[in-house]
């Protein structure tokens, strides 16, 4: 595992461990308990907040909001039985392809 991926893998382990936790004991356990719609709502909220922070141009605020977005996206991945490595592998597959070529090769 690459050192830069350590945080993602560690966080993925924690998120996975929260799946069976008491919803009153953890924010993430509460999200899992509420279901996919609650998780998707948080991803959408954080994406909107990221866009607003970018429009303001405050780099510290952008970083903060992107961290929130990534976190909630990682919750979504875990909920769906996926790991951050799945996304990193997909990015690796795309690396070196032009965006136009990658898009033309998509099956969906």
mmCIF file with all atom_site columns, C-alpha atoms in Angstrom:
data_model
loop_
_atom_site.group_PDB
_atom_site.id
_atom_site.type_symbol
_atom_site.label_atom_id
_atom_site.label_alt_id
_atom_site.label_comp_id
_atom_site.label_asym_id
_atom_site.label_entity_id
_atom_site.label_seq_id
_atom_site.pdbx_PDB_ins_code
_atom_site.Cartn_x
_atom_site.Cartn_y
_atom_site.Cartn_z
_atom_site.occupancy
_atom_site.B_iso_or_equiv
_atom_site.pdbx_formal_charge
_atom_site.auth_seq_id
_atom_site.auth_comp_id
_atom_site.auth_asym_id
_atom_site.auth_atom_id
_atom_site.pdbx_PDB_model_num
ATOM 1   C CA . UNK A 1 1   ? 0.000   0.000  0.000   1.00 0.00 ? 1   UNK A CA 1
ATOM 2   C CA . UNK A 1 2   ? 1.283   3.460  -0.876  1.00 0.00 ? 2   UNK A CA 1
ATOM 3   C CA . UNK A 1 3   ? 1.762   5.808  2.113   1.00 0.00 ? 3   UNK A CA 1
ATOM 4   C CA . UNK A 1 4   ? -0.643  8.380  0.653   1.00 0.00 ? 4   UNK A CA 1
ATOM 5   C CA . UNK A 1 5   ? -3.356  5.726  0.654   1.00 0.00 ? 5   UNK A CA 1
ATOM 6   C CA . UNK A 1 6   ? -2.891  4.869  4.354   1.00 0.00 ? 6   UNK A CA 1
ATOM 7   C CA . UNK A 1 7   ? -5.442  7.413  5.545   1.00 0.00 ? 7   UNK A CA 1
ATOM 8   C CA . UNK A 1 8   ? -8.025  6.220  3.038   1.00 0.00 ? 8   UNK A CA 1
ATOM 9   C CA . UNK A 1 9   ? -7.505  2.573  4.007   1.00 0.00 ? 9   UNK A CA 1
ATOM 10  C CA . UNK A 1 10  ? -7.572  3.336  7.723   1.00 0.00 ? 10  UNK A CA 1
ATOM 11  C CA . UNK A 1 11  ? -10.728 5.371  7.319   1.00 0.00 ? 11  UNK A CA 1
ATOM 12  C CA . UNK A 1 12  ? -12.301 2.598  5.229   1.00 0.00 ? 12  UNK A CA 1
ATOM 13  C CA . UNK A 1 13  ? -11.617 0.145  8.067   1.00 0.00 ? 13  UNK A CA 1
ATOM 14  C CA . UNK A 1 14  ? -13.251 2.441  10.616  1.00 0.00 ? 14  UNK A CA 1
ATOM 15  C CA . UNK A 1 15  ? -16.266 3.031  8.367   1.00 0.00 ? 15  UNK A CA 1
ATOM 16  C CA . UNK A 1 16  ? -16.655 -0.710 7.842   1.00 0.00 ? 16  UNK A CA 1
ATOM 17  C CA . UNK A 1 17  ? -16.521 -1.307 11.605  1.00 0.00 ? 17  UNK A CA 1
ATOM 18  C CA . UNK A 1 18  ? -19.332 1.196  12.148  1.00 0.00 ? 18  UNK A CA 1
ATOM 19  C CA . UNK A 1 19  ? -21.787 -0.813 10.019  1.00 0.00 ? 19  UNK A CA 1
ATOM 20  C CA . UNK A 1 20  ? -22.929 -2.934 12.936  1.00 0.00 ? 20  UNK A CA 1
ATOM 21  C CA . UNK A 1 21  ? -22.542 -0.289 15.609  1.00 0.00 ? 21  UNK A CA 1
ATOM 22  C CA . UNK A 1 22  ? -25.327 1.173  17.710  1.00 0.00 ? 22  UNK A CA 1
ATOM 23  C CA . UNK A 1 23  ? -26.651 4.271  15.875  1.00 0.00 ? 23  UNK A CA 1
ATOM 24  C CA . UNK A 1 24  ? -26.505 6.250  19.119  1.00 0.00 ? 24  UNK A CA 1
ATOM 25  C CA . UNK A 1 25  ? -22.770 5.539  19.431  1.00 0.00 ? 25  UNK A CA 1
ATOM 26  C CA . UNK A 1 26  ? -21.524 6.966  16.135  1.00 0.00 ? 26  UNK A CA 1
ATOM 27  C CA . UNK A 1 27  ? -22.424 9.542  13.495  1.00 0.00 ? 27  UNK A CA 1
ATOM 28  C CA . UNK A 1 28  ? -21.543 7.053  10.754  1.00 0.00 ? 28  UNK A CA 1
ATOM 29  C CA . UNK A 1 29  ? -23.544 4.251  12.384  1.00 0.00 ? 29  UNK A CA 1
ATOM 30  C CA . UNK A 1 30  ? -26.491 6.653  12.487  1.00 0.00 ? 30  UNK A CA 1
ATOM 31  C CA . UNK A 1 31  ? -26.084 7.384  8.752   1.00 0.00 ? 31  UNK A CA 1
ATOM 32  C CA . UNK A 1 32  ? -25.964 3.668  7.947   1.00 0.00 ? 32  UNK A CA 1
ATOM 33  C CA . UNK A 1 33  ? -29.048 3.110  10.095  1.00 0.00 ? 33  UNK A CA 1
ATOM 34  C CA . UNK A 1 34  ? -30.966 5.830  8.238   1.00 0.00 ? 34  UNK A CA 1
ATOM 35  C CA . UNK A 1 35  ? -30.139 4.174  4.923   1.00 0.00 ? 35  UNK A CA 1
ATOM 36  C CA . UNK A 1 36  ? -28.946 5.071  1.464   1.00 0.00 ? 36  UNK A CA 1
ATOM 37  C CA . UNK A 1 37  ? -31.189 8.117  1.021   1.00 0.00 ? 37  UNK A CA 1
ATOM 38  C CA . UNK A 1 38  ? -29.671 9.803  4.101   1.00 0.00 ? 38  UNK A CA 1
ATOM 39  C CA . UNK A 1 39  ? -26.162 9.009  2.888   1.00 0.00 ? 39  UNK A CA 1
ATOM 40  C CA . UNK A 1 40  ? -26.914 10.362 -0.588  1.00 0.00 ? 40  UNK A CA 1
ATOM 41  C CA . UNK A 1 41  ? -28.433 13.498 0.916   1.00 0.00 ? 41  UNK A CA 1
ATOM 42  C CA . UNK A 1 42  ? -25.200 14.138 2.843   1.00 0.00 ? 42  UNK A CA 1
ATOM 43  C CA . UNK A 1 43  ? -23.083 13.577 -0.279  1.00 0.00 ? 43  UNK A CA 1
ATOM 44  C CA . UNK A 1 44  ? -25.270 16.070 -2.152  1.00 0.00 ? 44  UNK A CA 1
ATOM 45  C CA . UNK A 1 45  ? -25.092 18.631 0.657   1.00 0.00 ? 45  UNK A CA 1
ATOM 46  C CA . UNK A 1 46  ? -21.323 18.347 0.876   1.00 0.00 ? 46  UNK A CA 1
ATOM 47  C CA . UNK A 1 47  ? -20.959 18.622 -2.918  1.00 0.00 ? 47  UNK A CA 1
ATOM 48  C CA . UNK A 1 48  ? -23.004 21.828 -2.850  1.00 0.00 ? 48  UNK A CA 1
ATOM 49  C CA . UNK A 1 49  ? -20.954 23.228 0.020   1.00 0.00 ? 49  UNK A CA 1
ATOM 50  C CA . UNK A 1 50  ? -17.770 22.386 -1.912  1.00 0.00 ? 50  UNK A CA 1
ATOM 51  C CA . UNK A 1 51  ? -19.041 24.284 -4.946  1.00 0.00 ? 51  UNK A CA 1
ATOM 52  C CA . UNK A 1 52  ? -19.956 27.302 -2.804  1.00 0.00 ? 52  UNK A CA 1
ATOM 53  C CA . UNK A 1 53  ? -16.540 27.279 -1.107  1.00 0.00 ? 53  UNK A CA 1
ATOM 54  C CA . UNK A 1 54  ? -14.838 27.159 -4.515  1.00 0.00 ? 54  UNK A CA 1
ATOM 55  C CA . UNK A 1 55  ? -16.918 30.104 -5.709  1.00 0.00 ? 55  UNK A CA 1
ATOM 56  C CA . UNK A 1 56  ? -15.706 32.060 -2.649  1.00 0.00 ? 56  UNK A CA 1
ATOM 57  C CA . UNK A 1 57  ? -12.094 31.183 -3.492  1.00 0.00 ? 57  UNK A CA 1
ATOM 58  C CA . UNK A 1 58  ? -11.042 30.523 0.123   1.00 0.00 ? 58  UNK A CA 1
ATOM 59  C CA . UNK A 1 59  ? -8.504  27.695 -0.145  1.00 0.00 ? 59  UNK A CA 1
ATOM 60  C CA . UNK A 1 60  ? -8.799  26.653 3.497   1.00 0.00 ? 60  UNK A CA 1
ATOM 61  C CA . UNK A 1 61  ? -12.590 26.488 3.219   1.00 0.00 ? 61  UNK A CA 1
ATOM 62  C CA . UNK A 1 62  ? -12.350 24.554 -0.056  1.00 0.00 ? 62  UNK A CA 1
ATOM 63  C CA . UNK A 1 63  ? -10.030 22.024 1.603   1.00 0.00 ? 63  UNK A CA 1
ATOM 64  C CA . UNK A 1 64  ? -12.398 21.660 4.561   1.00 0.00 ? 64  UNK A CA 1
ATOM 65  C CA . UNK A 1 65  ? -15.446 21.124 2.357   1.00 0.00 ? 65  UNK A CA 1
ATOM 66  C CA . UNK A 1 66  ? -13.682 18.682 0.025   1.00 0.00 ? 66  UNK A CA 1
ATOM 67  C CA . UNK A 1 67  ? -12.635 16.685 3.106   1.00 0.00 ? 67  UNK A CA 1
ATOM 68  C CA . UNK A 1 68  ? -16.303 16.547 4.151   1.00 0.00 ? 68  UNK A CA 1
ATOM 69  C CA . UNK A 1 69  ? -17.305 15.510 0.620   1.00 0.00 ? 69  UNK A CA 1
ATOM 70  C CA . UNK A 1 70  ? -14.648 12.806 0.435   1.00 0.00 ? 70  UNK A CA 1
ATOM 71  C CA . UNK A 1 71  ? -15.617 11.530 3.892   1.00 0.00 ? 71  UNK A CA 1
ATOM 72  C CA . UNK A 1 72  ? -19.276 11.182 3.005   1.00 0.00 ? 72  UNK A CA 1
ATOM 73  C CA . UNK A 1 73  ? -18.386 9.637  -0.349  1.00 0.00 ? 73  UNK A CA 1
ATOM 74  C CA . UNK A 1 74  ? -16.300 7.068  1.534   1.00 0.00 ? 74  UNK A CA 1
ATOM 75  C CA . UNK A 1 75  ? -19.339 6.336  3.716   1.00 0.00 ? 75  UNK A CA 1
ATOM 76  C CA . UNK A 1 76  ? -21.312 5.781  0.498   1.00 0.00 ? 76  UNK A CA 1
ATOM 77  C CA . UNK A 1 77  ? -18.648 3.443  -0.878  1.00 0.00 ? 77  UNK A CA 1
ATOM 78  C CA . UNK A 1 78  ? -18.601 1.390  2.324   1.00 0.00 ? 78  UNK A CA 1
ATOM 79  C CA . UNK A 1 79  ? -22.384 1.245  2.407   1.00 0.00 ? 79  UNK A CA 1
ATOM 80  C CA . UNK A 1 80  ? -22.324 -0.191 -1.109  1.00 0.00 ? 80  UNK A CA 1
ATOM 81  C CA . UNK A 1 81  ? -19.630 -2.750 -0.296  1.00 0.00 ? 81  UNK A CA 1
ATOM 82  C CA . UNK A 1 82  ? -16.881 -0.844 -2.075  1.00 0.00 ? 82  UNK A CA 1
ATOM 83  C CA . UNK A 1 83  ? -13.420 0.263  -0.901  1.00 0.00 ? 83  UNK A CA 1
ATOM 84  C CA . UNK A 1 84  ? -11.425 3.385  -1.779  1.00 0.00 ? 84  UNK A CA 1
ATOM 85  C CA . UNK A 1 85  ? -9.041  1.082  -3.667  1.00 0.00 ? 85  UNK A CA 1
ATOM 86  C CA . UNK A 1 86  ? -11.860 0.381  -6.139  1.00 0.00 ? 86  UNK A CA 1
ATOM 87  C CA . UNK A 1 87  ? -11.922 4.071  -7.046  1.00 0.00 ? 87  UNK A CA 1
ATOM 88  C CA . UNK A 1 88  ? -8.122  4.370  -7.043  1.00 0.00 ? 88  UNK A CA 1
ATOM 89  C CA . UNK A 1 89  ? -7.900  1.372  -9.369  1.00 0.00 ? 89  UNK A CA 1
ATOM 90  C CA . UNK A 1 90  ? -10.415 2.977  -11.716 1.00 0.00 ? 90  UNK A CA 1
ATOM 91  C CA . UNK A 1 91  ? -8.429  6.220  -11.698 1.00 0.00 ? 91  UNK A CA 1
ATOM 92  C CA . UNK A 1 92  ? -5.283  4.218  -12.397 1.00 0.00 ? 92  UNK A CA 1
ATOM 93  C CA . UNK A 1 93  ? -6.996  2.520  -15.318 1.00 0.00 ? 93  UNK A CA 1
ATOM 94  C CA . UNK A 1 94  ? -7.887  5.902  -16.761 1.00 0.00 ? 94  UNK A CA 1
ATOM 95  C CA . UNK A 1 95  ? -4.455  7.423  -16.206 1.00 0.00 ? 95  UNK A CA 1
ATOM 96  C CA . UNK A 1 96  ? -2.744  8.169  -19.495 1.00 0.00 ? 96  UNK A CA 1
ATOM 97  C CA . UNK A 1 97  ? -5.981  8.157  -21.486 1.00 0.00 ? 97  UNK A CA 1
ATOM 98  C CA . UNK A 1 98  ? -7.295  11.392 -22.813 1.00 0.00 ? 98  UNK A CA 1
ATOM 99  C CA . UNK A 1 99  ? -10.590 12.402 -21.274 1.00 0.00 ? 99  UNK A CA 1
ATOM 100 C CA . UNK A 1 100 ? -12.268 12.177 -24.651 1.00 0.00 ? 100 UNK A CA 1
ATOM 101 C CA . UNK A 1 101 ? -10.904 8.689  -25.288 1.00 0.00 ? 101 UNK A CA 1
ATOM 102 C CA . UNK A 1 102 ? -11.921 7.474  -21.815 1.00 0.00 ? 102 UNK A CA 1
ATOM 103 C CA . UNK A 1 103 ? -15.427 8.832  -22.237 1.00 0.00 ? 103 UNK A CA 1
ATOM 104 C CA . UNK A 1 104 ? -15.800 7.211  -25.669 1.00 0.00 ? 104 UNK A CA 1
ATOM 105 C CA . UNK A 1 105 ? -14.757 3.834  -24.197 1.00 0.00 ? 105 UNK A CA 1
ATOM 106 C CA . UNK A 1 106 ? -17.357 3.841  -21.401 1.00 0.00 ? 106 UNK A CA 1
ATOM 107 C CA . UNK A 1 107 ? -19.979 1.122  -21.470 1.00 0.00 ? 107 UNK A CA 1
ATOM 108 C CA . UNK A 1 108 ? -22.491 3.152  -19.429 1.00 0.00 ? 108 UNK A CA 1
#
